[in-house]
Coordinates of C-alpha atoms and ligand atoms in Angstrom, one line a residue:
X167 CA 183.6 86.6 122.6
X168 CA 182.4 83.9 124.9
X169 CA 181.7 84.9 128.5
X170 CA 184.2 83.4 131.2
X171 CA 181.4 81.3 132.7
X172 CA 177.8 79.5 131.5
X173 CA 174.8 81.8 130.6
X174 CA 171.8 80.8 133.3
X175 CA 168.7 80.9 131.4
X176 CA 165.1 80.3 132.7
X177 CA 162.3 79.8 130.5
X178 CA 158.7 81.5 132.2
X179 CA 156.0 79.5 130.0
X180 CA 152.6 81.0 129.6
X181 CA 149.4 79.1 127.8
X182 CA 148.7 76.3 126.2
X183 CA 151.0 72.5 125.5
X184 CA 152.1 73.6 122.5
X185 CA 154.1 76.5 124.1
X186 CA 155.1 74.1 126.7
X187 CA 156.5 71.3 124.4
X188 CA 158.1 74.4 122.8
X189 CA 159.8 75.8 125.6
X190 CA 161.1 72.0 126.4
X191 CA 162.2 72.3 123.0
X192 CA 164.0 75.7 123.8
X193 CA 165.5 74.4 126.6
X194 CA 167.4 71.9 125.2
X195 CA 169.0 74.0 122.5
X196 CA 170.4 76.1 124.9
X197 CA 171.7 73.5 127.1
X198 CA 173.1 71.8 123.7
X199 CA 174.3 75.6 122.9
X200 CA 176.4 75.7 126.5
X201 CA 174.1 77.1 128.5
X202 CA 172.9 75.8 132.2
X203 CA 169.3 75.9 133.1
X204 CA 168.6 78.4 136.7
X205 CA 166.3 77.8 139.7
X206 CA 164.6 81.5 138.8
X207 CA 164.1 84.5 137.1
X208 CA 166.8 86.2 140.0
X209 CA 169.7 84.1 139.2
X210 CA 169.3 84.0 135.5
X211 CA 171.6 85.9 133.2
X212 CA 169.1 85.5 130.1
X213 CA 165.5 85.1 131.3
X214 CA 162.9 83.5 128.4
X215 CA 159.2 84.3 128.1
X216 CA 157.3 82.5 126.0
X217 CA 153.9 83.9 125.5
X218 CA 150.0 83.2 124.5
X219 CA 148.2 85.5 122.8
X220 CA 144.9 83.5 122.9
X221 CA 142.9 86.0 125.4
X222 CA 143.8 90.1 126.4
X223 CA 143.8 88.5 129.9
X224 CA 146.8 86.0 128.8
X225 CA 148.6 89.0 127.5
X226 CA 148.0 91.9 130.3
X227 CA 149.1 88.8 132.4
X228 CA 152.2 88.7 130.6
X229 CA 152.5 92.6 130.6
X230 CA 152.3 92.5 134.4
X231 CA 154.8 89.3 134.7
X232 CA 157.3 92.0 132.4
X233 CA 157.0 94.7 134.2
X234 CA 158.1 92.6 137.6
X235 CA 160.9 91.2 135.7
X236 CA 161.9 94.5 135.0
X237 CA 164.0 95.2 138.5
X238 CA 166.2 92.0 137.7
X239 CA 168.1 94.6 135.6
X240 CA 168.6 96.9 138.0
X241 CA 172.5 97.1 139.0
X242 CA 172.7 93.5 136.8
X243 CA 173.8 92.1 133.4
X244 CA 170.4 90.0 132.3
X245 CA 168.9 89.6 129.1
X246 CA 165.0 88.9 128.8
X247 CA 163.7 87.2 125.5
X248 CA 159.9 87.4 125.1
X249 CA 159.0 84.4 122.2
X250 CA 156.2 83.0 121.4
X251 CA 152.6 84.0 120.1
X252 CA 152.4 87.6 121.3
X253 CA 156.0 88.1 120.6
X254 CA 154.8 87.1 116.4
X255 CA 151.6 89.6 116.9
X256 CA 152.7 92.2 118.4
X257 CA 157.0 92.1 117.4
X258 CA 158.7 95.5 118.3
X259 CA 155.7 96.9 120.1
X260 CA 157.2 94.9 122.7
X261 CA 160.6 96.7 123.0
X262 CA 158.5 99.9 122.8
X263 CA 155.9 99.0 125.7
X264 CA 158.8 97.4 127.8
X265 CA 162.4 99.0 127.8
X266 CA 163.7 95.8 129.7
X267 CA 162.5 93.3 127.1
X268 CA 165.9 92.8 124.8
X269 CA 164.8 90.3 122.3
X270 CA 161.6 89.3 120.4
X271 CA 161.2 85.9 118.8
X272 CA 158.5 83.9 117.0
X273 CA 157.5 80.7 117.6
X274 CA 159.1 79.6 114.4
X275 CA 162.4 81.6 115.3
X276 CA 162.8 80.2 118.9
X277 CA 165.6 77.9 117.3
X278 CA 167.4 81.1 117.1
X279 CA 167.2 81.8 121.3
X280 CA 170.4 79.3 121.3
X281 CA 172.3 81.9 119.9
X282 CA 171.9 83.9 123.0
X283 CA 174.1 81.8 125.2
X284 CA 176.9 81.9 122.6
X285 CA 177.2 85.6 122.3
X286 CA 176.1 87.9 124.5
X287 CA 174.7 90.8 122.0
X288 CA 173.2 94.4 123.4
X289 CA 171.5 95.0 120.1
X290 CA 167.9 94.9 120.9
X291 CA 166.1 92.6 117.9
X292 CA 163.0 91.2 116.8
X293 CA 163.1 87.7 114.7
X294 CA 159.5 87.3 113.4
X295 CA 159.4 86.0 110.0
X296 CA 157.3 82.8 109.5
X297 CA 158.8 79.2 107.7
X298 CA 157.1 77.1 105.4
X299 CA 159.0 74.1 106.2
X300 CA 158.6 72.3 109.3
X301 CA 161.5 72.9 111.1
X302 CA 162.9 69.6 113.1
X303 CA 164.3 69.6 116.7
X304 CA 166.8 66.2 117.1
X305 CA 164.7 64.4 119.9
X306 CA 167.7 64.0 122.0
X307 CA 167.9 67.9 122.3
X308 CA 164.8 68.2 123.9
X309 CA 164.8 68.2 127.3
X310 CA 161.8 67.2 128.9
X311 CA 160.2 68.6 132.0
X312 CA 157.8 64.9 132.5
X313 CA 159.6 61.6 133.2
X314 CA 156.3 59.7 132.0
X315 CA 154.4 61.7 129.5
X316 CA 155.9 63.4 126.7
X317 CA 154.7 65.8 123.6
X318 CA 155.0 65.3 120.5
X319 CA 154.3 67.9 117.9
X320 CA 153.2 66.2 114.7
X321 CA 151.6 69.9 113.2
X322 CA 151.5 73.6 113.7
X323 CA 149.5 76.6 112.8
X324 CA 145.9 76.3 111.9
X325 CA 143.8 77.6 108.2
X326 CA 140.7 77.8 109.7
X327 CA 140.4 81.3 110.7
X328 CA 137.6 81.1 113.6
X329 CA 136.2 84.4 113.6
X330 CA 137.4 84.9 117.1
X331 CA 140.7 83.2 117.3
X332 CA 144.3 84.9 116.6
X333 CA 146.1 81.9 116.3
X334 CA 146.3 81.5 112.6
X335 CA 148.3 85.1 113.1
X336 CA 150.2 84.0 115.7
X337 CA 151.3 80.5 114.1
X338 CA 150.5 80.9 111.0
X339 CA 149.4 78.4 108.2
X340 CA 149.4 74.6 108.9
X341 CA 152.6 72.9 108.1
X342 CA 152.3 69.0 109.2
X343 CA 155.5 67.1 110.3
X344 CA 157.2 64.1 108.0
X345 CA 155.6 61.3 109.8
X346 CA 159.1 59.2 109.8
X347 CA 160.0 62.1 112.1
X348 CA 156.9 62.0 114.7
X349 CA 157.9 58.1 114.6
X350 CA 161.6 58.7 115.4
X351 CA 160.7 60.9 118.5
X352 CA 158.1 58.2 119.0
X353 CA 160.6 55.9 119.6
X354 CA 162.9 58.0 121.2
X355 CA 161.0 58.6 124.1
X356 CA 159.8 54.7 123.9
X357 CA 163.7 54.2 124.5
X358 CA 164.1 56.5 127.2
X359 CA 161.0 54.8 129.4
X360 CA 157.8 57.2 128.4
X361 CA 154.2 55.3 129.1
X362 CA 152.8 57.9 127.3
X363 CA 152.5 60.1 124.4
X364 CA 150.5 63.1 123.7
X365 CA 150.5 64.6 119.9
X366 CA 149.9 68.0 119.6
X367 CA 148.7 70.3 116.9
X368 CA 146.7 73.5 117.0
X369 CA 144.1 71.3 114.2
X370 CA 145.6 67.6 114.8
X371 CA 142.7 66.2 112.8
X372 CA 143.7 67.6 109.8
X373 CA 147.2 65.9 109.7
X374 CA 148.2 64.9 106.3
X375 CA 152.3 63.9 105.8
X376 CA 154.1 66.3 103.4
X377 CA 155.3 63.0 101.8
X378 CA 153.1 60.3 101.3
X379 CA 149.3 62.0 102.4
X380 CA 149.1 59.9 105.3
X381 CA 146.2 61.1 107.2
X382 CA 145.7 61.6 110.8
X383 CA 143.8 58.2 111.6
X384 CA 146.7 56.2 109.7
X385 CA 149.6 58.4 111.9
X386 CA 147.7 57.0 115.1
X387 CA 148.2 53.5 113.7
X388 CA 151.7 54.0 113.2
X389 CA 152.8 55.5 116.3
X390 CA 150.3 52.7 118.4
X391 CA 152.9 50.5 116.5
X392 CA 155.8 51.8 118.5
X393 CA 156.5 49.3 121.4
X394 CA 157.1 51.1 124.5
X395 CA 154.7 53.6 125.2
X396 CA 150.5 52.4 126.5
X397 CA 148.9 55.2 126.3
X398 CA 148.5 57.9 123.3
X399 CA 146.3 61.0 123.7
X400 CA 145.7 64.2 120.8
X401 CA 145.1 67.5 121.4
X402 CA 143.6 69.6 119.6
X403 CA 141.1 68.0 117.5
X404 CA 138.2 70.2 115.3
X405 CA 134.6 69.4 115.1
X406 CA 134.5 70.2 111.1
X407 CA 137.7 68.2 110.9
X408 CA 136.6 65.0 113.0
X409 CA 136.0 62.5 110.2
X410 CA 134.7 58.8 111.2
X411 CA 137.4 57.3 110.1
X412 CA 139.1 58.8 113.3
X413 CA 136.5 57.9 115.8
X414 CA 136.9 54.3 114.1
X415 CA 140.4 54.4 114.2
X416 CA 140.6 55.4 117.8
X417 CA 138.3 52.9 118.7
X418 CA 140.3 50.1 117.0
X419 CA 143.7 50.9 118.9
X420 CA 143.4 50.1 122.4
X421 CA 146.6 52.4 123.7
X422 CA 144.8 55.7 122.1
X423 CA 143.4 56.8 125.6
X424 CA 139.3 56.7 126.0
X425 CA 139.9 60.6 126.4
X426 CA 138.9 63.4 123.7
X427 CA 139.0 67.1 123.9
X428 CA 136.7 68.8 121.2
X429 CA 135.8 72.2 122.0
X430 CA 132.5 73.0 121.0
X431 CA 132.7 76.7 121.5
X432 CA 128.8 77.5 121.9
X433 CA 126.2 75.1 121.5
X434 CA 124.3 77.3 119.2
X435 CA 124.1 76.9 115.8
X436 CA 123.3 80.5 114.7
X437 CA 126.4 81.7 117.2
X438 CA 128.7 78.9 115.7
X439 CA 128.0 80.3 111.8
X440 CA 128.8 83.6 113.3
X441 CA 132.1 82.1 114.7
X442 CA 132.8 80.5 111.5
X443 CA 133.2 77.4 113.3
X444 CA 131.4 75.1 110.2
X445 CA 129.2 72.8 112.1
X446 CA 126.1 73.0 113.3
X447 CA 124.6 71.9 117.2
X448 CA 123.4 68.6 115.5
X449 CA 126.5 67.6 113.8
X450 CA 128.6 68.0 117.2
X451 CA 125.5 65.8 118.9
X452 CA 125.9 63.3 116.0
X453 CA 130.2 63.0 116.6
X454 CA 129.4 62.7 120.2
X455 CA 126.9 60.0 119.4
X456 CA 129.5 58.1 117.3
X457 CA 132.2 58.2 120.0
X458 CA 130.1 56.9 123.1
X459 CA 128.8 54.1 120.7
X460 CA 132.0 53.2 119.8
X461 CA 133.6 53.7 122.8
X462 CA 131.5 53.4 125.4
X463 CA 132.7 55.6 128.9
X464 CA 134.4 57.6 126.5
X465 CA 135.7 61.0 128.8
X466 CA 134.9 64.1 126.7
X467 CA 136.6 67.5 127.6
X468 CA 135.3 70.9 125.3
X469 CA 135.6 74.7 125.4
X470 CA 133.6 77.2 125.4
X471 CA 133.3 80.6 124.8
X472 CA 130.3 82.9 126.3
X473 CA 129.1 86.2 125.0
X474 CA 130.5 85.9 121.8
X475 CA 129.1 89.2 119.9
X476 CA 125.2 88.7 119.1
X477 CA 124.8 86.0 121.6
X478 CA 121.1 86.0 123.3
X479 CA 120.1 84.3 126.2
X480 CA 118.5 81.5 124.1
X481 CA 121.9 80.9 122.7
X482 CA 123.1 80.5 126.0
X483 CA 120.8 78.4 126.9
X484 CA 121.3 76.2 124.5
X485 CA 125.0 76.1 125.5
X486 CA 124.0 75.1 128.6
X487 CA 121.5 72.5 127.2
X488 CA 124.3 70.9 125.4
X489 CA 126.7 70.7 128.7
X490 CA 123.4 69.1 130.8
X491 CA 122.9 66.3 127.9
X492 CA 126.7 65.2 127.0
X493 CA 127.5 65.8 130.3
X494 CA 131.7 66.7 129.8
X495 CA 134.3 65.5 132.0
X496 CA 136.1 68.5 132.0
X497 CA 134.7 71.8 130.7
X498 CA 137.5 75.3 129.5
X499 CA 135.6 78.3 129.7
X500 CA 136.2 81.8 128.4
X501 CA 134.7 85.4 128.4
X502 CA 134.9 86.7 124.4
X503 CA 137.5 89.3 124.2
X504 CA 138.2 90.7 120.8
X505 CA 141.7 90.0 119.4
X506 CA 143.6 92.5 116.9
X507 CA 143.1 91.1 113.3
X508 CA 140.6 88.7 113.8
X509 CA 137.1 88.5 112.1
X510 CA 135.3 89.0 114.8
X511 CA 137.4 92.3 115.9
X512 CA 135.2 94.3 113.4
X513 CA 131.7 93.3 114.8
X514 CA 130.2 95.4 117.9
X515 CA 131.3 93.5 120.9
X516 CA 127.4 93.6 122.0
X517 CA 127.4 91.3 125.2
X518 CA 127.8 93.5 128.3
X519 CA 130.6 93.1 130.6
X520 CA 128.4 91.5 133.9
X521 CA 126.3 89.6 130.9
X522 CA 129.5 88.0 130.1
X523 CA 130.4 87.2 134.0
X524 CA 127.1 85.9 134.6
X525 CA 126.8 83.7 131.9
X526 CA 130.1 82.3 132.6
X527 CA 129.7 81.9 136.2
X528 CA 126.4 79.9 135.2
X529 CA 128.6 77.8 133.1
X530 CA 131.5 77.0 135.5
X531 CA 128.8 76.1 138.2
X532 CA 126.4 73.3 136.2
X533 CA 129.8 72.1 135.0
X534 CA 130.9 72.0 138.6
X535 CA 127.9 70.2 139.7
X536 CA 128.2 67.7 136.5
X537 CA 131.6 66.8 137.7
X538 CA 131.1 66.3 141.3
X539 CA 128.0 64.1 140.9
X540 CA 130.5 62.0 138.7
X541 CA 133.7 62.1 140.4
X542 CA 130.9 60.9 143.5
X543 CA 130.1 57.6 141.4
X544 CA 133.9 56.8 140.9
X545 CA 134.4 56.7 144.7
X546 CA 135.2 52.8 145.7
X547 CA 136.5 52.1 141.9
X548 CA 140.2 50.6 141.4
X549 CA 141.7 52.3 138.0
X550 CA 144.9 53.0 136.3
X551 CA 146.8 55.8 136.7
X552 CA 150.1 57.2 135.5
X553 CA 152.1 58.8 138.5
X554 CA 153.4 61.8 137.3
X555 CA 155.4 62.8 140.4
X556 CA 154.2 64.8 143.3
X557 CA 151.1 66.7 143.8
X558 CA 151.7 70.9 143.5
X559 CA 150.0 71.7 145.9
X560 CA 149.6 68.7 148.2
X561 CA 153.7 67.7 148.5
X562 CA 152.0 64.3 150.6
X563 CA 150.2 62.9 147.9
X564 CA 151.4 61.8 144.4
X565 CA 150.1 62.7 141.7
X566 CA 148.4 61.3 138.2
X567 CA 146.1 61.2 135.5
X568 CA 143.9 58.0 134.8
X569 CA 143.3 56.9 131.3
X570 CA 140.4 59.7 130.6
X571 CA 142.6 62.3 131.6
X572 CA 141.1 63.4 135.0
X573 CA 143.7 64.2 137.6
X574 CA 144.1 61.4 140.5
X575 CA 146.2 62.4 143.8
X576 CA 147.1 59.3 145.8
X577 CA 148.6 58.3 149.2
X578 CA 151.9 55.8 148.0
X579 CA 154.1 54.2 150.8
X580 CA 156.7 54.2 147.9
X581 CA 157.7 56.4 144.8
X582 CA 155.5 55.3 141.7
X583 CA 156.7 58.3 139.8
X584 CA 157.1 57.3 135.8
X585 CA 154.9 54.0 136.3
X586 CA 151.2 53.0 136.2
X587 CA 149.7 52.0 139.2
X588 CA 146.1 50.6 140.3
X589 CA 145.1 53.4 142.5
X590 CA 141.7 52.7 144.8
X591 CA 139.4 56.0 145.0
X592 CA 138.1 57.2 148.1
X593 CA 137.4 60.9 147.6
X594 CA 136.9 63.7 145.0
X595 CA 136.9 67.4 144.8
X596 CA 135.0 69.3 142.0
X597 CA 138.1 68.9 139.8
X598 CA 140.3 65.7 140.9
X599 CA 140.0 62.6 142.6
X600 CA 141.6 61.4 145.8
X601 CA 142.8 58.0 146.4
X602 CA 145.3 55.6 148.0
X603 CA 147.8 53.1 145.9
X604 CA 146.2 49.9 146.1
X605 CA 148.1 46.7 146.6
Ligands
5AD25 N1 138.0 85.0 123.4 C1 137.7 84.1 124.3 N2 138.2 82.8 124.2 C2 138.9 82.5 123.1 N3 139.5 81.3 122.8 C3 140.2 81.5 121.6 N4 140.0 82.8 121.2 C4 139.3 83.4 122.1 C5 138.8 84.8 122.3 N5 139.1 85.7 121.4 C6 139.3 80.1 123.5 C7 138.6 79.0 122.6 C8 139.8 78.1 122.3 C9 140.6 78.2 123.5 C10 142.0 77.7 123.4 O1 140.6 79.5 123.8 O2 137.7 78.4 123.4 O3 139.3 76.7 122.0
SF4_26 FE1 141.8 79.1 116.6 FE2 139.8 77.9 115.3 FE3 142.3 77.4 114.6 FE4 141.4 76.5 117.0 S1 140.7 75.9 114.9 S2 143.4 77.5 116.6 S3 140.0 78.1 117.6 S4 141.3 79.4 114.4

């Protein structure tokens, strides 16, 4: 039976783009489905969690998000949904571990969430099985959260099986996307006014289409041959997986951003073949090479994990040594924790607790100290930067990314929101820069 008035859904998003180009995707379903989006969890009837199970910290963060959301059902008829990563690794656990928590979905069964707002069902479920076929969302039934930039999924899951990462449990194998289909949402948003375009894939790099065996460089071609859009940026691409022929292709396309995020995850060679990660300190050195000589001012970004089981402090260092020579823009850093099913779950997780801390907090301040004295050289430059609407957390000051992805908060008499503008920079935190709309 269909309830007398719309279902109110909200959609909580935790992690990384992927889960939030998914939960766009979500959203529009259920608005094509009938349903009408809320302001917040309280005045929901069905309230959506999408999840990352990338870190314990990501999901005792969405344990504790649960457990507040529980009290919405007190004395009220609302539904919660938990989809996405953890909801594929951990499935009815969830319902066990949190009474209040009605539905479990995969993130290749969150097509199924529109279902939810065409009958109301008490059954409690869990919808985990994984597809081999990439399965398509109509770009007009996406509803995107970004006026200006907007995702595009062109593959998902990942083969490579890092010793410490669960994501090839949590989104299984790859599957790469017809690339007639990434061009059609291409063009869709090139239709609808987007200035930018970000691709997404947990393993980009290896992009091959299911059809003809397009590769990855020749997909960048193709959607750079879309009129509309200026800018296109990837995310994320793989060290092992990084072939020349993409550094040249990058280099020959002038809208692919001078922007690239390649996580290194330790810049020791001996902790690396422990991670399974298939390069060595020197190969990374040698793609970094490439890039600044063919792109010159190229703005690299990385992550890195510390106290990965076995790691020494001459490991460490030579993490450290590797952040001081290629000096990174912008710098993701982790503590190791074990994740269920993973290679690495089985060895000793040897690095002490404070080790761990320390090692990271030596990591987040060089970083720190890199950016600032860089952000300081930028300070009287004029550069292009996409407005993206108003700063979070300074509601005065717009707010944008310039081409190598660093965030840019500017003074604007008028609304640039949606456009580029030439914005003239005048100050700079450890993590942004601060300027004024110029002309
Ligand atoms: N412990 C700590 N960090 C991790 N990452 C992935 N798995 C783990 C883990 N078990 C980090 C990696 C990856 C980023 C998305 O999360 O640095 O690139
Ligand atoms: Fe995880 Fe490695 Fe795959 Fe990245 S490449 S998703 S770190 S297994």
């Amino acid at each position: 039976m269909k309830p007398p008035r719309p279902i109110r859904f909200f959609i909580r998003t935790f992690g990384c783009q992927m889960n939030e180009s998914d939960s766009e995707r979500a959203s529009g379903l259920l608005l094509g489905a009938g349903g009408v989006p809320a302001n917040g969890p309280e005045d929901a009837d069905l309230v959506i969690v999408n999840t990352c199970a990338v870190r314990e910290k990501s999901e005792e963060k969405l344990f504790s998000y649960l457990g507040r959301l529980a009290h919405l059902k007190k004395g009220k008829h609302v539904r919660i949904a938990v989809v996405g990563c953890v909801a594929q690794l951990r499935g009815w656990e969830i319902l066990e571990k949190c009474p209040a928590v009605d539905y479990v979905f995969g993130p290749d069964n969150a097509a199924e969430i529109a279902s939810l707002v065409e009958r109301d069902s008490a059954l409690k479920s869990v919808s985990t099985s994984w597809s081999e076929e990439w399965r398509e969302t109509p770009p007009a039934l996406i509803r995107r959260d970004s006026p200006a930039s907007g995702f595009v999924t062109v593959m998902e899951g990942c083969d490579n099986f890092c010793a410490y990462c669960v994501v090839p449990y949590t989104r299984g194998r790859e599957k790469y996307r017809p690339l007639p289909s990434v061009l059609d949402e291409v063009r869709d948003l090139a239709r609808k006014g987007y200035r930018e375009v970000q691709l997404l894939g947990q393993n980009v790099n290896s992009y091959r289409d299911p059809e003809s065996g397009k590769p990855f460089a020749e997909l960048l071609r193709e959607v750079a041959a879309v009129d509309g859009p200026q800018w296109i940026r990837f995310l994320t691409s793989h060290p092992k997986n990084f072939r020349p022929e993409i550094a040249e292709a990058m280099a020959g396309i002038r809208k692919v951003c001078r922007e690239l995020h390649l996580p290194l995850q330790s810049g020791s060679s001996a902790v690396l073949k422990k991670m399974k990660r298939d390069y060595t300190r020197e190969d990374y050195l040698d793609i970094i090479s490439r890039l600044r000589r063919l792109m010159p001012g190229i703005r690299l970004s990385t992550d890195i994990i510390v106290g990965f089981p076995g790691e020494t402090d001459r490991d460490f260092e030579e993490t450290l040594d590797i952040l001081r020579t290629v000096r990174f823009g912008s710098l993701y850093s982790f503590r190791y924790s074990p994740r269920p099913l993973t290679a690495a779950a089985k060895l000793n997780d040897s690095v002490p607790r404070e080790v761990k801390q320390r090692r990271l907090a030596e990591v987040q301040r060089l970083q720190k100290e890199i950016q600032l004295e860089d952000h300081r050289r930028l300070v009287g430059e004029t550069m292009k930067v996409l407005c993206l609407g108003r700063g979070r957390k300074t509601p005065d000051l717009f707010s944008g990314r310039n081409e190598g992805n660093q965030v840019v908060n500017f003074r604007s008499a008028e609304d640039p929101t949606g456009r580029f503008v030439e914005v003239r920079i005048t100050g700079f935190g450890p993590y942004s820069l601060v300027g004024e709309k110029a002309g």
